[in-house]
Coordinates of C-alpha atoms in Angstrom, one line a residue:
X1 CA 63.8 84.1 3.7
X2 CA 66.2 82.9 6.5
X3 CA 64.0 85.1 8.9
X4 CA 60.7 83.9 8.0
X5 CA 62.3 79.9 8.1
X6 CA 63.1 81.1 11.5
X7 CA 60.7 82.9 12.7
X8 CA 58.0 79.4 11.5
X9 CA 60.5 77.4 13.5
X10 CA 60.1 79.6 17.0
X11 CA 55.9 79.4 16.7
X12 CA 56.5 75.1 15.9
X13 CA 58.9 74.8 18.8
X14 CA 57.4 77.2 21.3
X15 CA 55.1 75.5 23.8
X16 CA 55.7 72.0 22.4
X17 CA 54.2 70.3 25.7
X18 CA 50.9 72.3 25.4
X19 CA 50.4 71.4 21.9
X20 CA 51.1 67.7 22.1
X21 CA 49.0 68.1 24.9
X22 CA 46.3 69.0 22.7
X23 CA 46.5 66.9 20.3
X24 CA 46.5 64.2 22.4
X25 CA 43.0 65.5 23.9
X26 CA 41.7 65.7 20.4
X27 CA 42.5 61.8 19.9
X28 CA 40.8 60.8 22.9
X29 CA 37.9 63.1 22.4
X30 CA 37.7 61.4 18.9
X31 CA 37.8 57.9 20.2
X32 CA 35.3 58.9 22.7
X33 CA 33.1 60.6 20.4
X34 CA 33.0 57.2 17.9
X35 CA 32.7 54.7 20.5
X36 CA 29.7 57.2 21.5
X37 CA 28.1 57.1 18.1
X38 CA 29.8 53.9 16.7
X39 CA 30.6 51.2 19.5
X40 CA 32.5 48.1 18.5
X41 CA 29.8 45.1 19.0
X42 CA 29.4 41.6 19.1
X43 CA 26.6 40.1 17.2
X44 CA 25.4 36.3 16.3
X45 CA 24.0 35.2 12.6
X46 CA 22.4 32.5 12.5
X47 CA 21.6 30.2 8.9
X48 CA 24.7 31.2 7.9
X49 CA 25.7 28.5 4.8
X50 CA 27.8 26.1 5.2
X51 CA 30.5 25.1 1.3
X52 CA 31.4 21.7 1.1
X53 CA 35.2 21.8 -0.6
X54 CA 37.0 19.3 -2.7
X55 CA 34.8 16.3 -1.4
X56 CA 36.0 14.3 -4.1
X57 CA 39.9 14.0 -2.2
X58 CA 39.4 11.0 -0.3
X59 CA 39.2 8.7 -3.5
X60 CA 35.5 7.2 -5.4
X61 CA 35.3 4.5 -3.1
X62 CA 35.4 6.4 0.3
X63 CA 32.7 8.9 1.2
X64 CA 31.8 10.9 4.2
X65 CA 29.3 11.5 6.7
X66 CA 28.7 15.0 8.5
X67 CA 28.2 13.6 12.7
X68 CA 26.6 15.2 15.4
X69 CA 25.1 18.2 12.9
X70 CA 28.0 20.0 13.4
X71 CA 27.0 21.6 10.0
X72 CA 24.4 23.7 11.5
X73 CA 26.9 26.5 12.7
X74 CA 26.6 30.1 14.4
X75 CA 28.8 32.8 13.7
X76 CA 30.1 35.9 16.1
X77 CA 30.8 38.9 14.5
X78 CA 32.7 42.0 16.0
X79 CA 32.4 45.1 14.5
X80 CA 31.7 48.7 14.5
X81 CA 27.8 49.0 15.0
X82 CA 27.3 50.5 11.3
X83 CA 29.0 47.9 9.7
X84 CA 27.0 45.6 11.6
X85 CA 24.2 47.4 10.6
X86 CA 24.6 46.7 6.7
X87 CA 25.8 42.8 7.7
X88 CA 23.0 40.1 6.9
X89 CA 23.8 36.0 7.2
X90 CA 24.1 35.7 3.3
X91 CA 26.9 38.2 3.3
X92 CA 28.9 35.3 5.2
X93 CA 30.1 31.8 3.9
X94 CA 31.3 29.3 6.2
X95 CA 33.8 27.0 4.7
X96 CA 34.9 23.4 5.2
X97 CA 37.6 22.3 3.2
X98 CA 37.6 18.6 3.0
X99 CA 41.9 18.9 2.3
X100 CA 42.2 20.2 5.5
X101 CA 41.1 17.1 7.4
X102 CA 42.7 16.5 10.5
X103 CA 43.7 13.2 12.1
X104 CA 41.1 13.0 14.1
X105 CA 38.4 13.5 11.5
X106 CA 38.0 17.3 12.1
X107 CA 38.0 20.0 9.2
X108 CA 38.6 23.3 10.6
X109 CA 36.3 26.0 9.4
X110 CA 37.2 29.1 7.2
X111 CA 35.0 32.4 6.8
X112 CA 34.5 34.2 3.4
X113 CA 32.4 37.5 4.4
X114 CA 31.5 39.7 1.3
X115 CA 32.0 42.6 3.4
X116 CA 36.1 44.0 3.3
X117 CA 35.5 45.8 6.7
X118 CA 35.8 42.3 7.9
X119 CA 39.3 40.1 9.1
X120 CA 39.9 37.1 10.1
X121 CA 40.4 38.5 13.5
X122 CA 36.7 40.0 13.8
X123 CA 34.6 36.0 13.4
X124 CA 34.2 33.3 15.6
X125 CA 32.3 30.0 14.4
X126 CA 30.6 27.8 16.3
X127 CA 31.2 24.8 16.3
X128 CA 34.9 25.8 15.1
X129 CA 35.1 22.9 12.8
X130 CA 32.8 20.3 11.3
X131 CA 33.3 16.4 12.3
X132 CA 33.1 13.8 9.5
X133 CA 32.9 9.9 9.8
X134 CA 34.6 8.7 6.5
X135 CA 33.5 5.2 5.2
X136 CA 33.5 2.9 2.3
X137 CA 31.4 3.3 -0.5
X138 CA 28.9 0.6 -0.7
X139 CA 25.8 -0.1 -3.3
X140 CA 22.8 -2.1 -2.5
X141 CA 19.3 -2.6 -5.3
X142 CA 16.3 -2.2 -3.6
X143 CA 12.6 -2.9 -5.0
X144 CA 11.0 0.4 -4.6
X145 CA 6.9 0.7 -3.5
X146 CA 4.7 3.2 -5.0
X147 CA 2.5 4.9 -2.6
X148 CA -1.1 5.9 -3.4
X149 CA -2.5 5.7 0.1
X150 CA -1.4 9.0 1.9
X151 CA -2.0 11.3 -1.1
X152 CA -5.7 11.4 -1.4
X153 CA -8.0 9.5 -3.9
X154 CA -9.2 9.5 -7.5
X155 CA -12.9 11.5 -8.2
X156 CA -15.8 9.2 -7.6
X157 CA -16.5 6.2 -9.3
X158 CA -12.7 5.5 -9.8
X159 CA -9.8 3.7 -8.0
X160 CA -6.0 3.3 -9.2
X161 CA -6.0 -0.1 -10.6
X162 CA -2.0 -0.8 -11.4
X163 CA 1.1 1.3 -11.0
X164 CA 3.9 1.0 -12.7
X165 CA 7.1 2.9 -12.7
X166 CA 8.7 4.2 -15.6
X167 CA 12.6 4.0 -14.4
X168 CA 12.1 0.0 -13.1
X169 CA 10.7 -1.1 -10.2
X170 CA 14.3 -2.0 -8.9
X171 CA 16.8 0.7 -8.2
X172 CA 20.7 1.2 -6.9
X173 CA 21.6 3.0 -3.9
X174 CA 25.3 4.0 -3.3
X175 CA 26.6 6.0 0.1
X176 CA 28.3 5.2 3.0
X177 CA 28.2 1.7 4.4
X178 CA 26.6 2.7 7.8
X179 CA 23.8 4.5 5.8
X180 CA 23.3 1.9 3.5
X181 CA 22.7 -1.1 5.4
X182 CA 19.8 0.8 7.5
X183 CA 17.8 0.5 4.5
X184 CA 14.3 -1.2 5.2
X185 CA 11.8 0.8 2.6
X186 CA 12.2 2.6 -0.6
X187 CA 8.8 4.2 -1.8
X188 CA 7.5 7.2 -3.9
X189 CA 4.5 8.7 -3.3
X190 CA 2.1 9.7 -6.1
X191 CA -0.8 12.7 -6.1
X192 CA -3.8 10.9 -7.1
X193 CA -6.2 13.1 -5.2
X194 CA -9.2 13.9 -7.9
X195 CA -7.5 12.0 -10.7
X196 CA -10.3 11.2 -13.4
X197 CA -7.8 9.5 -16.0
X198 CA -4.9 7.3 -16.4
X199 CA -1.7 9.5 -16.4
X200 CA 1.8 9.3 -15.8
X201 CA 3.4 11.1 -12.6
X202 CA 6.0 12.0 -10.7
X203 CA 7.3 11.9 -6.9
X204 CA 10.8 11.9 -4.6
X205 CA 12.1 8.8 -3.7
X206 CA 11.5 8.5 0.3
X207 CA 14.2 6.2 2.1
X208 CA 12.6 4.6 5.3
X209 CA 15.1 2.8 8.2
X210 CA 14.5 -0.4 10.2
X211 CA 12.5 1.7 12.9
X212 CA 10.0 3.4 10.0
X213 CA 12.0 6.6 10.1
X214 CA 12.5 8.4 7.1
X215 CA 15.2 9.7 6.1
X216 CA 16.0 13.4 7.0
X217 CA 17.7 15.3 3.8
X218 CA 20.5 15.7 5.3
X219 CA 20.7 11.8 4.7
X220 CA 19.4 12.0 1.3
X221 CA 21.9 14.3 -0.1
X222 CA 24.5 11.5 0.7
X223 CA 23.0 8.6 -1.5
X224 CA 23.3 8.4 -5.0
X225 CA 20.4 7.0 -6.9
X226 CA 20.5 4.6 -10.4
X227 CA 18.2 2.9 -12.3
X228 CA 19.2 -1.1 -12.6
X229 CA 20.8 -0.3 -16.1
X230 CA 23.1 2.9 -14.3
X231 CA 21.1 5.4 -15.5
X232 CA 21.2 8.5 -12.8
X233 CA 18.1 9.6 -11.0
X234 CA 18.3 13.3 -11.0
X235 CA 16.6 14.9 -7.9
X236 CA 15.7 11.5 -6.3
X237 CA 12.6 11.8 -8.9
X238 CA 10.8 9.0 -10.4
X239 CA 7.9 8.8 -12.7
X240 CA 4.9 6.8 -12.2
X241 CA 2.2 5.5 -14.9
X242 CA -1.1 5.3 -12.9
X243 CA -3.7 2.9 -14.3
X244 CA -7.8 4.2 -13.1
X245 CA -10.1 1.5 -13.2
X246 CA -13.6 1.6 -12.6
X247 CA -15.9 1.3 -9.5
X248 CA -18.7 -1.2 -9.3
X249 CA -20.6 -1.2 -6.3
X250 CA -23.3 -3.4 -4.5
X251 CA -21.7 -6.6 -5.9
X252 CA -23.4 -9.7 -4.6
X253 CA -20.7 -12.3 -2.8
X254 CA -21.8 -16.1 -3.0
X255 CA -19.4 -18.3 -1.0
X256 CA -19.2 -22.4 -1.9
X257 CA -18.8 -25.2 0.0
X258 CA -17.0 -28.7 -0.2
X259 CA -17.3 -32.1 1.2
X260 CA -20.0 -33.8 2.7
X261 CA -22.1 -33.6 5.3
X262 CA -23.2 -36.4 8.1
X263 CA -25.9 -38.4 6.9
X264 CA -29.3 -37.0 6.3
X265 CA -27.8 -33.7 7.0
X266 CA -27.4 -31.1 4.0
X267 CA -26.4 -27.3 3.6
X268 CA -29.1 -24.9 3.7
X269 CA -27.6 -21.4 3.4
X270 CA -24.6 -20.0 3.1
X271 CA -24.8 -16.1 4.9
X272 CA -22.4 -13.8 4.1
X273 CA -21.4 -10.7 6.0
X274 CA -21.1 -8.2 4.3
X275 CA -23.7 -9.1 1.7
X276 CA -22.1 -6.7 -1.2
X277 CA -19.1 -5.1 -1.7
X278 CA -17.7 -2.5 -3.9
X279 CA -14.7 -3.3 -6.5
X280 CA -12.5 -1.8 -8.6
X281 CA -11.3 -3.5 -12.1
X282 CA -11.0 -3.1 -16.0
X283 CA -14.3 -2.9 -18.4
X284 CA -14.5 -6.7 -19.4
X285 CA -13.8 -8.3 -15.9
X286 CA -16.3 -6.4 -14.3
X287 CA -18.7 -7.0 -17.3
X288 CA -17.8 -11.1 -16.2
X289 CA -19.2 -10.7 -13.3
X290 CA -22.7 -9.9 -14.0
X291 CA -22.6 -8.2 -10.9
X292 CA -21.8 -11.8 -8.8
X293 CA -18.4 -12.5 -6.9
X294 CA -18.3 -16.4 -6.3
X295 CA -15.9 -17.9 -4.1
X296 CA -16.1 -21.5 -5.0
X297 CA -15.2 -24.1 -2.4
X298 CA -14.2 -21.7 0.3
X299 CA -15.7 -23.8 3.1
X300 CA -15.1 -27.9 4.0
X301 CA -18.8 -28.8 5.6
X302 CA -17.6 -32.7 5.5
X303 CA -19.2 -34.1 8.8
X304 CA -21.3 -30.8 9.4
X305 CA -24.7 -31.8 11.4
X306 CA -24.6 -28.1 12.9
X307 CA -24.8 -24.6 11.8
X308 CA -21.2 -23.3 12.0
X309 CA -19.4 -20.0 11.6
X310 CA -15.4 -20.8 10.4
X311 CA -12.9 -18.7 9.8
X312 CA -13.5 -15.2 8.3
X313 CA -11.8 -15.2 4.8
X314 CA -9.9 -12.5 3.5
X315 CA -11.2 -11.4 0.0
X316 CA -8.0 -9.1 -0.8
X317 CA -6.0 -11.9 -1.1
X318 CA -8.8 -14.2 -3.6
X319 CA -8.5 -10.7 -5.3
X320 CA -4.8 -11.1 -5.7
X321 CA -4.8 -14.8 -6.1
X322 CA -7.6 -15.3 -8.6
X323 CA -7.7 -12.2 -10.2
X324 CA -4.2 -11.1 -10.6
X325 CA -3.6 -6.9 -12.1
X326 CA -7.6 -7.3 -13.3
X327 CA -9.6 -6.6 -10.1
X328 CA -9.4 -5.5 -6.4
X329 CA -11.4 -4.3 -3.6
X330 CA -12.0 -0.5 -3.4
X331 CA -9.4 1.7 -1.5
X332 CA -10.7 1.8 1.9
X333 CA -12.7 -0.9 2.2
X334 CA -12.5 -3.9 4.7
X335 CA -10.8 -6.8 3.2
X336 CA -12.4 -9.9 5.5
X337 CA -15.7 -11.0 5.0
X338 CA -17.0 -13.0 7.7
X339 CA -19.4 -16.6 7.0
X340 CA -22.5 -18.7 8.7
X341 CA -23.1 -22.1 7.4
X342 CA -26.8 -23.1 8.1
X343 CA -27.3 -26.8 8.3
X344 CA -30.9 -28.6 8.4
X345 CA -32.0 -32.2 8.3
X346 CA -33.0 -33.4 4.9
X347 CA -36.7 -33.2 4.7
X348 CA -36.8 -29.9 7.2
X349 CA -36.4 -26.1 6.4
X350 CA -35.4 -23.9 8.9
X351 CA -36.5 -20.8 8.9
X352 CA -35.9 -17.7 11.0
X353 CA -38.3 -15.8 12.8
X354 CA -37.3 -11.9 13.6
X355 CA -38.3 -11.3 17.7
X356 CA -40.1 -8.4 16.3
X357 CA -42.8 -10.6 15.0
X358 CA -42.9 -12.8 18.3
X359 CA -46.6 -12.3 20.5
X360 CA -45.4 -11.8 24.4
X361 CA -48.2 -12.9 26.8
X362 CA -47.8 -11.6 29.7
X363 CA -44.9 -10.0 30.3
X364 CA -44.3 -8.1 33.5
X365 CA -44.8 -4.2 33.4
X366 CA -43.0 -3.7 36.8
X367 CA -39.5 -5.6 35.7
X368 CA -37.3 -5.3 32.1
X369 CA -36.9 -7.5 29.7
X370 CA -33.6 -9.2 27.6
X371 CA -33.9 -11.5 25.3
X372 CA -31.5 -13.7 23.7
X373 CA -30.7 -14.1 21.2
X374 CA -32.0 -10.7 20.9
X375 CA -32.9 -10.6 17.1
X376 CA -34.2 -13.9 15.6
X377 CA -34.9 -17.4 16.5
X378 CA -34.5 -20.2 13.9
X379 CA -37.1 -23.1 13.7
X380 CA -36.7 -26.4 11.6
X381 CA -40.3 -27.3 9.8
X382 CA -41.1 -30.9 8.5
X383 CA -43.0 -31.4 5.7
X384 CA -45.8 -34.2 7.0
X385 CA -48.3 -33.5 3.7
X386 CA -46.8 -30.7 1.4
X387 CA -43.9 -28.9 0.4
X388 CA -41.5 -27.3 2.4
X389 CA -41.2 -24.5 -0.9
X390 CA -44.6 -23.7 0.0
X391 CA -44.1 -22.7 3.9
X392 CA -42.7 -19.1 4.7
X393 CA -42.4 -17.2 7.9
X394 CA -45.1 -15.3 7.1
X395 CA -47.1 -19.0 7.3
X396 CA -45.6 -19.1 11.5
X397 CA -47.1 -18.4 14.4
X398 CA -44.8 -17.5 17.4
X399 CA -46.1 -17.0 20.9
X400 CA -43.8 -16.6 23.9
X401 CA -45.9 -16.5 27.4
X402 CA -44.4 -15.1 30.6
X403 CA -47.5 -15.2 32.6
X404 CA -45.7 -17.6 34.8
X405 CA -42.9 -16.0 34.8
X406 CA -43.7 -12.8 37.0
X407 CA -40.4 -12.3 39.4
X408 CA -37.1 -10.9 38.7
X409 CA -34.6 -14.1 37.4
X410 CA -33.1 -15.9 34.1
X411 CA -35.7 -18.4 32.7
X412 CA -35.8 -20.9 29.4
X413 CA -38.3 -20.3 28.4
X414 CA -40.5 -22.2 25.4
X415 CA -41.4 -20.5 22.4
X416 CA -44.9 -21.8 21.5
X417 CA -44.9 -22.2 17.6
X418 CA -48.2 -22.6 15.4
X419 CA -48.0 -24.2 11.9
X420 CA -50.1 -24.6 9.0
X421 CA -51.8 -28.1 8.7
X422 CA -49.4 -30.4 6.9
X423 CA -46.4 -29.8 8.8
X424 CA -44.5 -30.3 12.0
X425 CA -42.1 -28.8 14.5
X426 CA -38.9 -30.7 14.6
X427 CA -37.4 -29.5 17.5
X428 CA -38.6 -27.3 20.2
X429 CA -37.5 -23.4 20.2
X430 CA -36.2 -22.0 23.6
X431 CA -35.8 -18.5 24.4
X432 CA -33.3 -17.1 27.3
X433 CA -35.3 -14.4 28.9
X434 CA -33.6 -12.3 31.7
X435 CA -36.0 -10.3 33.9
X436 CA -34.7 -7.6 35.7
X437 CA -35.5 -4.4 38.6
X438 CA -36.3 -1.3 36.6
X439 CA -33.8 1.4 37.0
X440 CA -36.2 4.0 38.1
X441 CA -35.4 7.7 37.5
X442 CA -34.9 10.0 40.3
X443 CA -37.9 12.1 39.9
X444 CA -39.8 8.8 39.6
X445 CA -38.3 7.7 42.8
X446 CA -39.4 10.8 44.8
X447 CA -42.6 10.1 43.4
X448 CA -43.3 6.6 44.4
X449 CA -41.8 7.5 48.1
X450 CA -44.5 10.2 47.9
X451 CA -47.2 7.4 47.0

């Protein structure tokens, strides 16, 4: 046995530089052969989610805020290509710990990587740590808006009629101070695209700031909602009982008028523009209406000798005013009307007379016409022996003659008017008529210089 330990000693010990030699040439061709086939890289993953730890340690009346989005991180990864290869952002976790601030509002961030091939030596995080902005906890009640106007409208012949939210129509928002007091809106929009019924739904509170931003999530996540009794909103979710009401259209308006006029002067017509309207309300007010909307004593006319047009009146807010939660205008439609008040002497009728029904005389083939006012003209008719109910436009005459008018030019012109027997013109009609060059085409151009 002593020969055989001897004789394994001699082959260990003989040539001891050559084999270390070797082996050494076998590491590096091993290192060589796996950075070949396996290279240590760098690689970035992006989305990588960010934990929020122990936020609760600065006390119930302090909170935080996350500044300059330095929770939106990157993270470098070194590593052998095939573990790289199995890596994917939701094997990673980057951590703040809210314990760990640092005086200057800093909390460094940690790594958690599911994957054990992976030390603390093998990440870097951009940014390395996430910067806070801690602030009181403040809590304001605002009145909050339901929205039906971006989200469509109800099938035809319907309109929402009253909302009414199930929660209050005042809640409590607590956050930070800063966030707080930038507070303009509170609304929650409703779907009421295609509704055909009354129903009860549901939306997400939206938060709007003084410049008629809305708030990102980012910002919502660091409010806390209540109802006015301290009831938690879960989700920022309210729920919203949405009254239909019926449609009525081509509802005649009648506007009234008040005071008194100058002396032998009276009202004649009111005109209103637009003539109908379309509106929305419950069963019995429309049934009220009889298919009339009168605005009594909209208009003074005390001292009135002249036709007038005043002030266009805005019918939304009669709606509101005189009809409370029982009737409105329907969704989309104008909300002013606009008036004419026709005056006349007592004892006259004026009546209009379309410019269609005018005879021309004369007019010039070689120069274009205007006339204003370009659709009717309105005489005033005395009654010498009959009644002025009995006299119609149909019962007129109107002649306007240009044959001395032949040259290009503005004239007032006369309108010649013919009446039955037992009435009279009060006051003469004049017609502005503005005779111009015709704009000849260029084909009839070459064609004259031809001629």
């Amino acid at each position: 046995m002593k020969k055989v330990s001897t004789r394994m000693k001699e082959i260990l010990t003989s040539n001891l530089g050559l084999k270390m030699l070797a082996v050494l040439v076998a590491c590096v061709i091993w290192i060589f052969v796996v950075n070949v086939d396996d290279p240590e890289k760098t690689l970035p993953f992006s989305d990588v989610k960010v934990e929020i730890r122990n936020s609760d340690c600065f006390g119930v009346d302090k909170t935080y805020s996350i500044q300059e989005d330095t929770d939106n991180v990157r993270v470098w990864i070194t590593a052998r290509e095939s573990v790289l290869n199995r890596l994917q952002s939701k094997d990673l976790k980057v951590v703040a710990d809210m314990r760990n601030v640092t005086l200057g509002n800093a909390v460094p961030y940690t790594l958690e990587c599911s994957s054990s091939a992976i030390t603390k030596a093998d990440w870097e995080c951009e940014p390395a740590s996430m910067k806070i902005k801690i602030e009181n906890v403040v809590q304001e009640s605002f009145g909050v808006e339901v929205d039906t106007s971006t989200t469509g409208k109800p099938a035809k012949g319907y309109d929402v009629g009253t909302t009414q939210i199930v929660e209050g129509d005042t809640i409590n928002i607590a956050g930070a101070e800063s966030l707080v007091s930038i507070i303009h809106r509170v609304s929650v929009p409703v779907k009421v695209n295609g509704l055909s019924e009354s129903q009860t739904l549901s939306g997400n509170i939206i938060v709007t700031d003084r410049n008629g931003t809305d708030f990102n999530q980012s910002q919502m996540d660091n409010l806390v909602f209540t109802t006015s009794s301290g009831e938690l909103i879960q989700d920022g979710e309210l729920h919203v009982e949405v009254n239909l009401w019926q449609v009525q259209s081509d509802i005649k308006l009648t506007v009234g008028t008040y005071g008194d006029p100058s002396f032998g002067y009276r009202v004649s017509e009111v005109k209103v523009t637009p003539e109908t309207v379309s509106l929305a309300g419950d069963e019995e007010t429309l049934a009220q209406l009889k298919g009339v909307l009168a605005l009594p004593d909209m208009i003074s006319v005390d001292g009135a000798s002249e036709s007038f047009t005043p002030d266009t009146i805005n019918l939304a807010d009669f709606l509101k005013e005189q009809y409370k939660d029982k009737l409105k205008l329907e969704g989309g439609a104008a909300s002013t009307i606009s008036v004419r008040v026709i005056m006349e002497k007592m004892g006259t009728k004026k009546i209009d007379i379309p410019i269609s029904s005018l005879t021309i005389k004369g007019r010039p083939a070689d120069l274009d016409m205007v006339l204003t006012p370009a659709d009717k003209v309105t005489i005033e008719v005395a009654a010498v022996d009959g009644s002025l109910d009995d006299i119609s436009q149909e019962d007129i005459r109107a002649v306007l003659d240009l044959t001395s008018y032949q040259k290009a030019g503005r004239y007032e012109v006369p309108v010649n008017i013919t009446l039955p027997d037992g009435y009279e013109l009060d006051s003469e009609v004049v017609i502005v008529v503005n005779l111009t060059e015709k704009q000849q085409t260029e084909g009839q151009s070459i064609a004259a210089e031809n001629e």
